[in-house]
Amino acid sequence: MNTINSDKYDFYDQLMCNKGYYIALKEDKYGIVDSQDRIIIPFMYDEYADDAENGLITISLNGKFGIIDLNNNIIIPFEYEVIRNYLSENIVAKKNGKYGLINLSNEKASDFIYEDLFKIKGYDNYIAKSDNKWGVVDKNLNIVEPFIYDNWEITMSKLIHLTS
């Protein structure tokens, strides 16, 4: 039974990774509470980015993103400007102004060389930006589509269309 007192929080939402936990915002800090409104993770985080079915949460502390679990253990240290898409084999991360890939052990899976990098759910490759042009790379960052496109979009059929 849900006994969350929504008036206590500026924002709260059920975590995708566990139906009994909620991300909540209180006095400009994020934390996690359970369905009985008990604090599971203290209200100490600056920004909430994402959560995954495997119980991991992307969140920021002191302006840097990292990944924690539901026990507040740090899985990926708070050293990245952005973290995206950690349900896939690799995690898209931004460090020192450039994007690259890391794994859940925080080992670098690629160099940080791109202006932007996205992994689209249901699509095996990554959309990347280099020298202000978009292209497509595989999980090893080998070029699949050259960096010649000005834009990209996803259609309902999950196809990615690049336009020049």
Coordinates of C-alpha atoms in Angstrom, one line a residue:
M1 CA 0.0 0.0 0.0
N2 CA 1.3 3.4 -1.0
T3 CA 1.4 5.9 2.0
I4 CA 3.6 8.5 0.4
N5 CA 2.8 11.9 1.7
S6 CA 3.0 13.9 -1.5
D7 CA 2.7 17.2 0.3
K8 CA 6.1 16.7 1.9
Y9 CA 7.9 16.7 -1.5
D10 CA 8.3 19.1 -4.4
F11 CA 8.4 16.2 -6.8
Y12 CA 8.2 12.4 -6.5
D13 CA 7.9 9.6 -9.0
Q14 CA 8.0 5.8 -8.9
L15 CA 11.3 4.4 -9.9
M16 CA 11.2 2.2 -12.9
C17 CA 13.7 -0.2 -11.3
N18 CA 11.6 -1.1 -8.3
K19 CA 7.9 -0.5 -7.9
G20 CA 8.3 0.0 -4.1
Y21 CA 10.7 3.0 -4.4
Y22 CA 10.2 6.6 -5.3
I23 CA 12.6 9.4 -6.3
A24 CA 11.6 12.5 -4.4
L25 CA 12.7 16.1 -4.3
K26 CA 12.8 18.0 -1.0
E27 CA 14.4 21.4 -0.4
D28 CA 16.1 21.2 -3.8
K29 CA 17.8 17.8 -3.1
Y30 CA 16.8 14.4 -4.4
G31 CA 16.6 11.2 -2.4
I32 CA 14.7 7.9 -2.5
V33 CA 11.9 6.9 -0.3
D34 CA 10.0 3.6 -0.1
S35 CA 6.2 3.1 -0.3
Q36 CA 5.9 3.6 3.4
D37 CA 7.6 7.0 3.1
R38 CA 10.8 5.9 4.8
I39 CA 14.0 7.5 3.5
I40 CA 16.1 4.9 1.7
I41 CA 18.7 7.2 0.3
P42 CA 19.1 10.6 2.0
F43 CA 18.1 13.9 0.3
M44 CA 21.6 14.9 -0.8
Y45 CA 21.7 14.7 -4.6
D46 CA 21.5 17.7 -7.0
E47 CA 19.8 16.3 -10.0
Y48 CA 18.1 13.0 -11.0
A49 CA 18.7 11.8 -14.5
D50 CA 17.5 8.3 -15.0
D51 CA 16.9 4.9 -13.4
A52 CA 17.1 1.4 -14.9
E53 CA 15.4 -1.9 -14.3
N54 CA 18.6 -3.3 -12.8
G55 CA 18.2 -1.0 -9.8
L56 CA 20.8 1.6 -10.8
I57 CA 20.1 5.3 -10.7
T58 CA 21.9 8.1 -12.5
I59 CA 22.1 11.1 -10.3
S60 CA 24.4 14.1 -9.7
L61 CA 26.3 15.3 -6.7
N62 CA 28.2 18.6 -6.7
G63 CA 27.5 19.1 -10.4
K64 CA 28.9 15.8 -11.6
F65 CA 26.9 12.6 -12.6
G66 CA 27.5 9.1 -11.3
I67 CA 25.5 6.0 -10.8
I68 CA 24.3 4.6 -7.5
D69 CA 22.3 1.5 -6.4
L70 CA 19.4 1.4 -4.1
N71 CA 21.7 0.9 -1.1
N72 CA 23.4 4.3 -2.0
N73 CA 26.6 2.4 -3.1
I74 CA 28.5 4.3 -5.8
I75 CA 28.7 2.2 -8.9
I76 CA 30.1 4.9 -11.2
P77 CA 31.9 7.7 -9.4
F78 CA 30.6 11.3 -9.7
E79 CA 33.1 12.5 -12.3
Y80 CA 31.0 12.9 -15.5
E81 CA 29.2 15.9 -17.0
V82 CA 26.6 13.6 -18.5
I83 CA 25.7 9.8 -18.2
R84 CA 23.2 8.2 -20.7
N85 CA 21.8 4.8 -21.5
Y86 CA 23.4 2.4 -19.1
L87 CA 21.0 -0.4 -20.0
S88 CA 23.1 -1.3 -22.9
E89 CA 26.5 -3.0 -23.0
N90 CA 28.3 0.3 -22.6
I91 CA 27.4 3.6 -20.9
V92 CA 27.5 6.9 -22.8
A93 CA 29.4 9.4 -20.7
K94 CA 30.7 12.9 -21.1
K95 CA 34.0 14.0 -19.6
N96 CA 36.1 17.1 -20.3
G97 CA 33.5 18.2 -22.8
K98 CA 33.6 15.1 -25.0
Y99 CA 31.5 11.9 -25.2
G100 CA 32.7 8.3 -25.1
L101 CA 31.8 5.0 -23.6
I102 CA 32.5 3.4 -20.2
N103 CA 31.3 0.1 -18.7
L104 CA 29.7 -0.6 -15.3
S105 CA 33.2 -1.1 -13.8
N106 CA 33.9 2.5 -14.8
E107 CA 36.5 1.3 -17.3
K108 CA 36.9 3.3 -20.5
A109 CA 35.4 1.4 -23.4
S110 CA 36.3 4.0 -25.9
D111 CA 38.1 7.3 -26.1
F112 CA 36.1 10.5 -25.3
I113 CA 36.2 12.1 -28.8
Y114 CA 32.6 13.0 -29.8
E115 CA 30.7 16.3 -29.5
D116 CA 27.6 14.2 -28.8
L117 CA 26.7 10.5 -28.6
F118 CA 23.4 8.7 -28.2
K119 CA 22.3 5.0 -27.9
I120 CA 18.8 4.6 -29.2
K121 CA 16.8 1.8 -27.5
G122 CA 16.0 -0.9 -30.0
Y123 CA 18.9 0.2 -32.3
D124 CA 22.3 -1.5 -32.1
N125 CA 24.4 1.4 -33.1
Y126 CA 25.1 4.9 -31.7
I127 CA 24.3 8.3 -33.2
A128 CA 27.4 10.4 -32.9
K129 CA 28.4 14.0 -33.7
S130 CA 31.9 15.0 -34.8
D131 CA 33.0 18.3 -36.4
N132 CA 29.4 19.5 -36.2
K133 CA 28.2 16.6 -38.4
W134 CA 26.2 13.6 -37.4
G135 CA 27.0 10.0 -38.3
V136 CA 26.5 6.5 -36.9
V137 CA 29.0 4.3 -35.1
D138 CA 28.8 0.7 -33.8
K139 CA 29.5 -0.4 -30.2
N140 CA 33.2 -0.3 -30.9
L141 CA 32.8 3.2 -32.4
N142 CA 33.6 2.0 -35.9
I143 CA 31.9 4.3 -38.5
V144 CA 28.7 2.8 -39.9
E145 CA 27.4 6.0 -41.5
P146 CA 29.9 8.8 -42.3
F147 CA 29.9 12.1 -40.5
I148 CA 28.2 14.1 -43.3
Y149 CA 24.7 14.7 -41.9
D150 CA 23.3 17.9 -40.5
N151 CA 20.4 16.3 -38.6
W152 CA 18.9 13.0 -37.5
E153 CA 15.4 11.8 -36.4
I154 CA 13.8 8.6 -35.1
T155 CA 10.6 7.4 -36.7
M156 CA 7.9 5.2 -35.2
S157 CA 9.5 2.2 -36.9
K158 CA 12.7 2.9 -34.9
L159 CA 14.6 3.6 -38.1
I160 CA 17.1 6.5 -37.9
H161 CA 17.0 8.9 -40.7
L162 CA 19.9 11.2 -41.2
T163 CA 19.6 14.3 -43.4
S164 CA 22.2 16.4 -45.0

